[in-house]
Coordinates of N, CA and C and ligand atoms in Angstrom, one line a residue:
M88 N 14.6 60.3 23.7 CA 13.5 60.0 22.8 C 13.5 58.6 22.4
R89 N 12.3 58.0 22.3 CA 12.2 56.6 21.9 C 12.5 56.4 20.4
E90 N 13.0 55.3 20.2 CA 13.4 55.0 18.8 C 12.2 54.6 17.9
E91 N 12.2 55.0 16.7 CA 11.1 54.6 15.8 C 11.2 53.1 15.5
V92 N 10.0 52.6 15.2 CA 9.9 51.2 14.7 C 9.1 51.2 13.4
T93 N 9.4 50.2 12.6 CA 8.6 50.1 11.3 C 7.9 48.8 11.4
L94 N 6.5 48.8 11.3 CA 5.7 47.6 11.4 C 4.8 47.5 10.1
H95 N 4.6 46.3 9.7 CA 3.8 46.1 8.4 C 2.4 45.7 8.8
G96 N 1.4 46.4 8.2 CA 0.0 46.1 8.6 C -1.1 46.7 7.8
I97 N -2.3 46.4 8.3 CA -3.5 46.9 7.6 C -4.3 47.7 8.6
V98 N -4.9 48.9 8.2 CA -5.7 49.7 9.1 C -7.1 49.0 9.2
L99 N -7.4 48.6 10.5 CA -8.7 47.9 10.7 C -9.8 49.0 10.9
S100 N -9.4 50.1 11.5 CA -10.4 51.1 11.7 C -9.7 52.5 11.9
S101 N -10.4 53.5 11.5 CA -9.8 54.8 11.6 C -10.9 55.8 12.0
S102 N -10.7 56.5 13.1 CA -11.8 57.4 13.5 C -11.2 58.8 13.9
L103 N -12.1 59.8 13.9 CA -11.7 61.1 14.2 C -11.4 61.2 15.7
Q104 N -10.3 61.7 16.1 CA -10.0 61.9 17.5 C -10.3 63.3 18.0
S105 N -10.0 64.2 17.1 CA -10.3 65.6 17.3 C -10.3 66.3 15.9
E106 N -10.3 67.6 15.9 CA -10.5 68.3 14.6 C -9.4 67.8 13.6
Y107 N -8.2 67.7 14.1 CA -7.1 67.4 13.2 C -6.5 66.0 13.3
D108 N -6.9 65.3 14.3 CA -6.2 64.0 14.6 C -7.1 62.8 14.4
R109 N -6.4 61.7 14.1 CA -7.1 60.4 13.9 C -6.5 59.3 14.9
R110 N -7.4 58.4 15.2 CA -7.0 57.3 16.0 C -7.3 56.0 15.1
M111 N -6.2 55.2 15.0 CA -6.4 54.1 14.1 C -6.1 52.8 14.9
V112 N -6.8 51.7 14.5 CA -6.4 50.4 15.0 C -5.8 49.7 13.8
V113 N -4.6 49.2 14.0 CA -3.8 48.6 12.9 C -3.4 47.1 13.3
L114 N -3.7 46.2 12.4 CA -3.2 44.8 12.6 C -1.8 44.7 12.0
T115 N -0.8 44.5 12.8 CA 0.5 44.4 12.3 C 1.1 43.0 12.4
K116 N 1.9 42.7 11.4 CA 2.5 41.3 11.3 C 3.4 41.1 12.6
E117 N 4.1 42.1 13.0 CA 5.1 41.9 14.1 C 4.5 42.0 15.5
R118 N 3.5 42.8 15.7 CA 3.1 43.1 17.1 C 1.6 42.9 17.3
G119 N 0.9 42.3 16.3 CA -0.6 42.1 16.5 C -1.3 43.4 16.3
R120 N -2.4 43.5 17.0 CA -3.3 44.6 16.9 C -2.9 45.8 17.8
I121 N -2.6 46.9 17.2 CA -2.1 48.0 18.0 C -3.0 49.3 17.7
T122 N -2.9 50.3 18.6 CA -3.5 51.5 18.5 C -2.5 52.6 18.1
V123 N -2.9 53.4 17.1 CA -1.9 54.4 16.6 C -2.6 55.7 16.5
F124 N -2.0 56.7 17.1 CA -2.5 58.1 17.0 C -1.8 58.9 16.0
A125 N -2.5 59.5 15.1 CA -2.0 60.3 14.0 C -2.4 61.7 14.2
S126 N -1.5 62.5 14.7 CA -1.8 63.9 15.0 C -1.5 64.9 13.8
G127 N -2.5 65.8 13.7 CA -2.3 66.8 12.6 C -2.5 66.3 11.2
V128 N -3.0 65.0 11.0 CA -3.1 64.5 9.7 C -4.3 65.1 8.9
R129 N -5.2 65.7 9.6 CA -6.3 66.3 8.8 C -6.1 67.8 8.6
R130 N -4.9 68.2 8.8 CA -4.6 69.6 8.6 C -4.3 69.9 7.2
G131 N -5.0 70.7 6.5 CA -4.7 71.2 5.1 C -4.2 70.1 4.2
T132 N -3.0 70.2 3.8 CA -2.5 69.3 2.7 C -1.6 68.2 3.3
N133 N -1.8 67.9 4.5 CA -0.9 66.8 5.1 C -1.0 65.5 4.2
P134 N 0.1 65.1 3.7 CA 0.0 63.9 2.8 C -0.4 62.6 3.5
L135 N -0.4 62.6 4.8 CA -0.8 61.4 5.5 C -2.3 61.3 5.6
Q136 N -3.0 62.3 5.2 CA -4.5 62.3 5.3 C -5.1 61.1 4.6
S137 N -4.7 60.9 3.4 CA -5.3 59.8 2.6 C -4.7 58.5 3.0
K138 N -3.6 58.5 3.7 CA -3.0 57.2 4.1 C -3.5 56.6 5.4
T139 N -4.3 57.5 6.1 CA -4.7 57.0 7.5 C -6.2 56.5 7.4
Q140 N -6.6 56.0 6.3 CA -7.9 55.5 6.1 C -8.0 54.0 6.3
M141 N -9.2 53.6 6.6 CA -9.4 52.1 6.8 C -9.0 51.3 5.5
F142 N -8.5 50.1 5.7 CA -8.0 49.2 4.7 C -6.6 49.5 4.2
V143 N -6.1 50.6 4.5 CA -4.7 50.9 3.9 C -3.7 49.9 4.4
M144 N -2.9 49.4 3.5 CA -1.9 48.4 3.9 C -0.5 49.0 3.6
G145 N 0.4 48.8 4.5 CA 1.7 49.3 4.2 C 2.7 49.2 5.3
S146 N 3.8 49.9 5.3 CA 4.8 49.9 6.4 C 4.6 51.2 7.2
F147 N 4.3 51.0 8.5 CA 4.0 52.1 9.4 C 5.3 52.4 10.2
T148 N 5.8 53.7 10.1 CA 6.9 54.1 10.9 C 6.2 54.8 12.1
L149 N 6.6 54.3 13.3 CA 5.9 54.7 14.5 C 6.8 54.9 15.7
I150 N 6.4 55.7 16.6 CA 7.1 55.9 17.9 C 6.3 55.2 19.0
P151 N 6.8 54.2 19.6 CA 6.1 53.4 20.6 C 5.9 54.3 21.9
G152 N 4.7 54.2 22.4 CA 4.4 54.9 23.7 C 4.0 53.8 24.7
R153 N 3.5 54.1 25.9 CA 3.2 53.1 26.9 C 2.2 52.1 26.4
D154 N 1.0 52.6 25.9 CA 0.0 51.6 25.4 C -0.5 52.0 24.0
S155 N 0.2 52.8 23.3 CA -0.2 53.1 21.9 C 1.0 53.6 21.2
Y156 N 0.8 53.9 19.9 CA 1.9 54.4 19.1 C 1.6 55.7 18.5
R157 N 2.6 56.5 18.2 CA 2.4 57.7 17.5 C 2.9 57.6 16.0
L158 N 2.1 58.0 15.1 CA 2.4 57.8 13.7 C 3.4 58.9 13.2
V159 N 4.5 58.3 12.5 CA 5.5 59.2 11.9 C 5.2 59.3 10.4
N160 N 5.1 58.1 9.8 CA 4.9 58.0 8.3 C 4.3 56.6 7.9
I161 N 3.7 56.6 6.8 CA 3.2 55.4 6.2 C 3.7 55.2 4.8
D162 N 4.3 54.1 4.5 CA 4.7 53.8 3.1 C 3.7 52.8 2.6
V163 N 2.7 53.3 1.7 CA 1.6 52.5 1.4 C 1.9 51.5 0.3
D164 N 1.4 50.2 0.5 CA 1.5 49.2 -0.5 C 0.2 49.1 -1.3
E165 N -0.9 49.2 -0.6 CA -2.3 49.1 -1.1 C -3.2 50.0 -0.5
Y166 N -4.1 50.7 -1.2 CA -5.1 51.6 -0.7 C -6.5 50.8 -0.6
F167 N -6.6 49.8 -1.4 CA -7.9 49.2 -1.6 C -9.0 50.2 -1.9
H168 N -8.7 51.1 -2.8 CA -9.6 52.2 -3.3 C -11.0 51.6 -3.7
Q169 N -10.9 50.5 -4.5 CA -12.1 49.9 -5.0 C -13.2 49.6 -3.9
L170 N -12.6 49.2 -2.7 CA -13.5 48.9 -1.6 C -14.3 50.1 -1.1
T171 N -13.7 51.2 -1.3 CA -14.4 52.4 -0.7 C -15.4 53.0 -1.8
M172 N -15.4 52.5 -3.0 CA -16.3 53.0 -4.0 C -17.5 52.1 -4.2
D173 N -17.5 50.9 -3.7 CA -18.6 50.0 -3.9 C -19.2 49.7 -2.5
I174 N -20.4 50.2 -2.2 CA -20.9 50.2 -0.9 C -21.1 48.8 -0.3
D175 N -21.5 47.8 -1.1 CA -21.6 46.5 -0.6 C -20.2 45.9 -0.2
A176 N -19.3 46.1 -1.1 CA -17.9 45.6 -0.8 C -17.4 46.3 0.4
Y177 N -17.6 47.5 0.6 CA -17.2 48.3 1.7 C -17.8 47.7 3.0
C178 N -19.0 47.4 3.0 CA -19.7 46.8 4.2 C -19.1 45.5 4.6
Y179 N -18.8 44.6 3.6 CA -18.2 43.3 3.8 C -16.8 43.5 4.4
A180 N -16.1 44.4 3.7 CA -14.7 44.6 4.2 C -14.6 45.2 5.6
S181 N -15.6 46.0 5.9 CA -15.7 46.6 7.3 C -15.9 45.4 8.3
Y182 N -16.8 44.5 7.9 CA -17.1 43.4 8.8 C -15.8 42.5 9.0
F183 N -15.1 42.3 7.9 CA -13.9 41.5 8.0 C -12.9 42.1 8.9
C184 N -12.8 43.4 8.9 CA -11.9 44.1 9.8 C -12.4 44.1 11.2
E185 N -13.7 44.3 11.4 CA -14.2 44.3 12.7 C -14.0 42.9 13.4
V186 N -14.3 41.8 12.7 CA -14.1 40.5 13.3 C -12.6 40.3 13.6
M187 N -11.7 40.7 12.7 CA -10.3 40.5 12.9 C -9.8 41.3 14.1
G188 N -10.4 42.5 14.2 CA -10.0 43.3 15.4 C -10.4 42.7 16.7
F189 N -11.5 42.0 16.7 CA -12.0 41.3 17.9 C -11.2 40.1 18.2
M190 N -10.7 39.4 17.2 CA -10.0 38.1 17.4 C -8.6 38.3 17.8
T191 N -8.0 39.4 17.4 CA -6.5 39.6 17.6 C -6.2 40.5 18.8
H192 N -5.0 40.5 19.3 CA -4.6 41.2 20.5 C -3.2 41.8 20.2
E193 N -2.8 42.7 21.0 CA -1.5 43.3 21.0 C -0.5 42.1 21.4
G194 N 0.6 42.0 20.7 CA 1.6 41.0 21.0 C 1.5 39.8 20.2
D195 N 0.4 39.6 19.5 CA 0.2 38.4 18.6 C 1.3 38.4 17.5
R196 N 1.8 37.2 17.1 CA 2.5 37.1 15.9 C 1.5 36.9 14.8
A197 N 1.2 38.0 14.0 CA 0.0 38.0 13.3 C 0.2 37.8 11.7
A198 N 1.3 37.2 11.3 CA 1.5 37.1 9.9 C 0.4 36.3 9.2
D199 N -0.1 35.2 9.8 CA -1.2 34.4 9.1 C -2.5 35.2 9.1
Y200 N -2.8 35.9 10.2 CA -4.0 36.7 10.3 C -4.0 37.8 9.2
L201 N -2.8 38.5 9.1 CA -2.7 39.6 8.1 C -2.8 39.1 6.7
N202 N -2.2 37.9 6.4 CA -2.3 37.3 5.1 C -3.7 37.0 4.7
L203 N -4.4 36.4 5.7 CA -5.8 36.0 5.5 C -6.7 37.3 5.2
L204 N -6.5 38.3 6.0 CA -7.2 39.5 5.7 C -6.9 40.1 4.4
Y205 N -5.6 40.1 4.0 CA -5.2 40.7 2.8 C -5.8 40.0 1.6
V206 N -5.7 38.6 1.5 CA -6.3 37.9 0.4 C -7.8 38.0 0.3
S207 N -8.5 38.2 1.5 CA -9.9 38.3 1.5 C -10.4 39.7 1.0
L208 N -9.7 40.7 1.4 CA -10.0 42.1 0.9 C -9.7 42.1 -0.6
K209 N -8.7 41.4 -1.0 CA -8.4 41.4 -2.5 C -9.5 40.7 -3.2
A210 N -10.0 39.6 -2.7 CA -11.1 38.9 -3.3 C -12.4 39.8 -3.4
L211 N -12.6 40.5 -2.4 CA -13.8 41.4 -2.4 C -13.6 42.5 -3.5
E212 N -12.4 43.0 -3.6 CA -12.0 44.0 -4.5 C -12.2 43.5 -5.9
K213 N -11.7 42.3 -6.2 CA -11.8 41.7 -7.5 C -13.3 41.5 -7.9
G214 N -14.0 41.0 -7.0 CA -15.5 40.8 -7.2 C -15.8 39.7 -8.1
Q215 N -14.9 38.7 -8.3 CA -15.2 37.6 -9.2 C -16.0 36.5 -8.5
M216 N -15.9 36.5 -7.2 CA -16.7 35.5 -6.4 C -17.8 36.3 -5.7
P217 N -19.0 35.7 -5.5 CA -20.0 36.5 -4.8 C -19.6 36.8 -3.4
A218 N -19.9 38.0 -2.9 CA -19.4 38.5 -1.6 C -19.9 37.6 -0.5
K219 N -21.2 37.0 -0.6 CA -21.7 36.2 0.4 C -20.8 34.9 0.6
L220 N -20.3 34.4 -0.6 CA -19.4 33.2 -0.5 C -18.1 33.6 0.1
I221 N -17.5 34.8 -0.3 CA -16.3 35.2 0.2 C -16.4 35.3 1.7
R222 N -17.5 35.8 2.2 CA -17.7 36.0 3.6 C -17.6 34.6 4.3
C223 N -18.3 33.6 3.8 CA -18.3 32.3 4.4 C -16.9 31.7 4.4
V224 N -16.1 31.8 3.3 CA -14.8 31.3 3.2 C -13.9 32.0 4.3
Y225 N -14.1 33.3 4.4 CA -13.3 34.1 5.4 C -13.6 33.6 6.8
E226 N -14.9 33.5 7.1 CA -15.2 33.0 8.5 C -14.7 31.6 8.8
I227 N -14.8 30.7 7.8 CA -14.4 29.4 8.0 C -12.9 29.3 8.2
K228 N -12.2 30.0 7.3 CA -10.7 30.0 7.4 C -10.2 30.8 8.6
L229 N -10.9 31.8 9.0 CA -10.6 32.6 10.2 C -10.5 31.7 11.4
M230 N -11.6 31.0 11.6 CA -11.7 30.1 12.7 C -10.6 29.1 12.7
D231 N -10.3 28.6 11.5 CA -9.2 27.6 11.3 C -7.9 28.2 11.7
V232 N -7.6 29.4 11.2 CA -6.3 30.1 11.5 C -6.1 30.3 13.0
F233 N -7.3 30.6 13.7 CA -7.2 30.9 15.1 C -7.3 29.6 15.9
G234 N -7.2 28.4 15.3 CA -7.1 27.2 16.0 C -8.4 26.6 16.5
Q235 N -9.5 27.2 16.0 CA -10.9 26.7 16.4 C -11.7 26.4 15.2
G236 N -11.0 25.8 14.2 CA -11.7 25.5 12.9 C -12.7 24.4 12.9
I237 N -13.5 24.4 11.9 CA -14.5 23.3 11.7 C -13.7 22.0 11.4
Q238 N -13.9 20.9 12.2 CA -13.3 19.7 11.9 C -14.0 19.0 10.7
S239 N -13.3 18.9 9.6 CA -14.0 18.4 8.4 C -13.3 17.2 7.8
F240 N -12.2 16.8 8.4 CA -11.5 15.6 7.9 C -11.5 14.4 9.0
H241 N -11.6 14.9 10.2 CA -11.6 13.9 11.3 C -12.9 14.2 12.2
C242 N -13.5 13.1 12.6 CA -14.6 13.3 13.5 C -14.2 14.0 14.8
P243 N -14.8 15.1 15.2 CA -14.4 15.9 16.3 C -14.7 15.1 17.7
V244 N -15.5 14.1 17.6 CA -15.9 13.4 18.8 C -14.9 12.3 19.1
C245 N -14.6 11.4 18.1 CA -13.8 10.2 18.4 C -12.5 10.3 17.6
G246 N -12.3 11.3 16.8 CA -11.0 11.4 16.1 C -10.8 10.5 14.9
K247 N -11.8 9.7 14.5 CA -11.7 8.8 13.4 C -11.5 9.7 12.1
A248 N -10.7 9.2 11.2 CA -10.4 9.9 9.9 C -11.4 9.6 8.9
E249 N -12.7 9.8 9.2 CA -13.7 9.5 8.3 C -14.9 10.3 8.8
V250 N -15.5 11.1 7.9 CA -16.7 11.8 8.4 C -17.9 11.6 7.5
S251 N -19.1 11.8 8.1 CA -20.3 11.7 7.4 C -20.8 13.1 6.9
N252 N -22.0 13.2 6.4 CA -22.5 14.5 6.0 C -23.2 15.2 7.1
V253 N -23.1 14.7 8.3 CA -23.8 15.4 9.4 C -22.9 16.3 10.2
F254 N -23.3 17.6 10.1 CA -22.5 18.7 10.8 C -23.2 19.0 12.1
D255 N -22.4 19.2 13.1 CA -23.0 19.6 14.4 C -22.0 20.7 15.0
A256 N -22.5 21.9 15.1 CA -21.6 23.0 15.6 C -21.1 22.7 17.0
A257 N -22.0 22.3 17.9 CA -21.6 22.1 19.3 C -20.5 21.0 19.4
S258 N -20.5 20.0 18.5 CA -19.5 19.0 18.5 C -18.2 19.5 17.9
G259 N -18.3 20.4 17.0 CA -17.1 21.0 16.4 C -16.9 20.7 14.9
G260 N -17.8 20.0 14.3 CA -17.6 19.8 12.9 C -18.5 18.7 12.3
L261 N -17.9 17.9 11.3 CA -18.6 16.8 10.7 C -18.3 15.5 11.5
L262 N -19.4 14.9 11.8 CA -19.2 13.7 12.7 C -19.1 12.4 11.8
C263 N -18.5 11.4 12.4 CA -18.4 10.1 11.7 C -19.8 9.3 11.8
D264 N -19.9 8.2 11.1 CA -21.2 7.5 11.1 C -21.5 7.0 12.5
G265 N -20.4 6.6 13.2 CA -20.7 6.1 14.6 C -21.1 7.2 15.6
C266 N -20.7 8.4 15.4 CA -21.0 9.5 16.3 C -22.2 10.4 15.9
K267 N -22.6 10.3 14.7 CA -23.6 11.3 14.2 C -24.9 11.3 14.9
G268 N -25.2 10.1 15.5 CA -26.5 10.0 16.3 C -26.5 10.9 17.5
R269 N -25.3 11.3 18.0 CA -25.2 12.1 19.2 C -25.2 13.6 19.0
A270 N -25.4 14.0 17.7 CA -25.4 15.4 17.4 C -26.6 16.0 18.0
K271 N -26.4 17.2 18.7 CA -27.5 17.9 19.4 C -28.4 18.6 18.3
H272 N -27.8 19.3 17.4 CA -28.5 20.0 16.3 C -27.9 19.6 15.0
P273 N -28.2 18.4 14.5 CA -27.6 17.9 13.3 C -28.1 18.7 12.1
L274 N -27.1 19.0 11.2 CA -27.4 19.6 9.9 C -27.0 18.5 8.9
H275 N -27.9 18.1 8.0 CA -27.6 17.1 7.0 C -27.2 17.8 5.8
L276 N -25.9 17.7 5.4 CA -25.4 18.5 4.3 C -25.3 17.6 3.0
S277 N -25.3 18.4 1.9 CA -25.1 17.7 0.6 C -23.6 17.3 0.5
D278 N -23.3 16.4 -0.5 CA -21.9 16.0 -0.7 C -21.1 17.3 -1.2
D279 N -21.7 18.1 -2.0 CA -21.0 19.3 -2.5 C -20.7 20.3 -1.3
A280 N -21.6 20.4 -0.3 CA -21.3 21.3 0.8 C -20.2 20.7 1.6
V281 N -20.2 19.4 1.8 CA -19.1 18.8 2.6 C -17.8 19.0 1.9
Y282 N -17.8 18.8 0.6 CA -16.5 18.9 -0.2 C -16.1 20.4 -0.1
T283 N -17.0 21.3 -0.2 CA -16.6 22.8 -0.2 C -16.0 23.1 1.2
I284 N -16.5 22.6 2.2 CA -15.9 22.9 3.6 C -14.5 22.3 3.7
Q285 N -14.4 21.1 3.2 CA -13.1 20.5 3.2 C -12.1 21.2 2.3
Y286 N -12.6 21.7 1.1 CA -11.7 22.5 0.2 C -11.2 23.8 0.9
I287 N -12.2 24.5 1.6 CA -11.8 25.7 2.2 C -10.7 25.5 3.3
N288 N -11.0 24.4 4.1 CA -10.1 24.1 5.2 C -8.7 23.7 4.7
G289 N -8.7 23.0 3.6 CA -7.4 22.4 3.1 C -6.6 23.4 2.2
A290 N -7.3 24.3 1.5 CA -6.7 25.2 0.5 C -5.7 26.2 1.1
P291 N -4.6 26.4 0.5 CA -3.7 27.5 0.9 C -4.4 28.8 0.7
L292 N -4.0 29.8 1.4 CA -4.6 31.2 1.3 C -4.7 31.7 -0.1
G293 N -3.7 31.4 -0.9 CA -3.7 31.9 -2.3 C -4.7 31.2 -3.2
K294 N -5.3 30.1 -2.8 CA -6.2 29.4 -3.6 C -7.7 29.3 -3.1
M295 N -7.9 30.1 -2.1 CA -9.3 29.9 -1.4 C -10.4 30.6 -2.2
Y296 N -10.0 31.6 -3.0 CA -11.1 32.5 -3.6 C -11.1 32.3 -5.1
N297 N -11.1 31.0 -5.5 CA -11.1 30.8 -7.0 C -12.1 29.8 -7.4
F298 N -13.2 29.7 -6.6 CA -14.3 28.8 -7.0 C -15.7 29.4 -6.8
N299 N -16.7 28.7 -7.3 CA -18.0 29.1 -7.0 C -18.9 27.9 -6.7
V300 N -20.1 28.1 -6.1 CA -21.0 27.0 -5.8 C -22.4 27.4 -6.2
S301 N -23.3 26.4 -6.3 CA -24.7 26.7 -6.6 C -25.3 27.4 -5.5
D302 N -26.4 28.1 -5.7 CA -27.1 28.8 -4.6 C -27.5 27.9 -3.5
P303 N -28.1 26.7 -3.8 CA -28.4 25.8 -2.6 C -27.2 25.4 -1.8
V304 N -26.1 25.2 -2.4 CA -24.8 24.8 -1.6 C -24.4 26.1 -0.8
L305 N -24.5 27.2 -1.5 CA -24.1 28.5 -0.7 C -25.0 28.6 0.5
A306 N -26.3 28.3 0.4 CA -27.2 28.4 1.5 C -26.7 27.5 2.6
E307 N -26.3 26.3 2.3 CA -25.8 25.3 3.3 C -24.6 25.8 4.0
I308 N -23.6 26.3 3.2 CA -22.4 26.8 3.7 C -22.6 28.0 4.6
Q309 N -23.6 28.9 4.2 CA -23.9 30.0 5.1 C -24.4 29.6 6.4
L310 N -25.3 28.6 6.4 CA -25.8 28.1 7.7 C -24.8 27.5 8.6
V311 N -23.9 26.7 7.9 CA -22.8 26.0 8.7 C -21.9 27.1 9.3
S312 N -21.5 28.1 8.5 CA -20.6 29.1 9.0 C -21.3 30.0 10.1
K313 N -22.6 30.3 9.9 CA -23.3 31.1 10.9 C -23.4 30.3 12.3
Q314 N -23.8 29.0 12.2 CA -23.9 28.3 13.4 C -22.6 28.1 14.1
F315 N -21.5 28.0 13.3 CA -20.2 27.8 13.9 C -19.7 29.1 14.6
M316 N -19.9 30.2 13.9 CA -19.5 31.5 14.5 C -20.3 31.8 15.8
D317 N -21.6 31.5 15.7 CA -22.5 31.8 16.8 C -22.0 31.0 18.0
M318 N -21.6 29.7 17.8 CA -21.2 28.8 18.8 C -19.9 29.2 19.5
Y319 N -18.9 29.7 18.7 CA -17.6 29.9 19.2 C -17.1 31.3 19.3
V320 N -17.8 32.3 18.7 CA -17.4 33.7 18.8 C -18.4 34.4 19.6
D321 N -18.1 34.8 20.8 CA -19.1 35.3 21.8 C -19.1 36.9 21.6
R322 N -19.7 37.2 20.4 CA -19.7 38.7 20.1 C -20.7 38.9 19.0
K323 N -21.5 40.0 19.2 CA -22.4 40.4 18.1 C -21.7 41.6 17.4
F324 N -21.4 41.5 16.1 CA -20.6 42.5 15.4 C -21.6 43.5 14.8
K325 N -21.2 44.8 15.0 CA -22.1 45.9 14.5 C -22.3 45.8 13.0
S326 N -21.2 45.5 12.3 CA -21.2 45.5 10.8 C -22.0 44.3 10.3
V327 N -22.2 43.2 11.1 CA -22.8 42.1 10.5 C -24.3 42.3 10.2
E328 N -24.9 43.2 11.0 CA -26.4 43.5 10.8 C -26.5 44.1 9.4
I329 N -25.5 45.0 9.1 CA -25.6 45.7 7.8 C -25.5 44.6 6.6
I330 N -24.5 43.8 6.7 CA -24.3 42.9 5.6 C -25.4 41.8 5.5
D331 N -26.0 41.5 6.7 CA -27.1 40.5 6.7 C -28.3 41.1 6.0
S332 N -28.4 42.4 6.0 CA -29.5 43.1 5.4 C -29.3 43.3 3.9
L333 N -28.1 43.1 3.4 CA -27.9 43.3 1.9 C -28.5 42.2 1.1
P334 N -29.0 42.5 -0.1 CA -29.7 41.5 -0.9 C -28.7 40.4 -1.4
Ligands
ZN24 ZN1 -16.8 9.8 15.6

């Protein structure tokens, strides 16, 4: 018999596999994104039933198989119940999990990814910052954590440590005065928008979700984030259509 392992993670998705069984995708700190089968959890009073839901964070005791894991137990740290009771927050959280599932793979050392997802779900749950802004921060930081971030301190074309207010997704970020004329699709940003992007890139994870911006600046940041994601993430996410349709 294979030995059990204990991995720390968040359930990115959980679907019915059969009448009593669930199939989960879990982002784990130690082994990246893995697939976990939970058999019999929907049977009667099985205590694992409520623990095998989306967003649950905790320590997963598992038996490794050839290309998936079998669930033994979950020691839950967070249920993120709030997210399942507010439909808008639920939709944003689902999107965050879907994007993370696409970006990660089995075998990744995923501590940074997991921390980013955790603080972002927490921010949605607290609800102090508008969800639209949380989404932008998440997207911008996500790209950064995955090594494909918006260049906001150095010109992505020549490397000069000075940038203008001209953003160009194809070039990779904010261009310097010397290079901005070469932007294919220049976006001329306000000073506040530039500062906000630099703040998001520079802030540690624990301080990313403690600010607000005016509506016009939010609109600029949304455009920057959308253009950047469209340029570098080759995927249309199912859940994005839903949140794009929210007021
Ligand atoms: Zn330059």
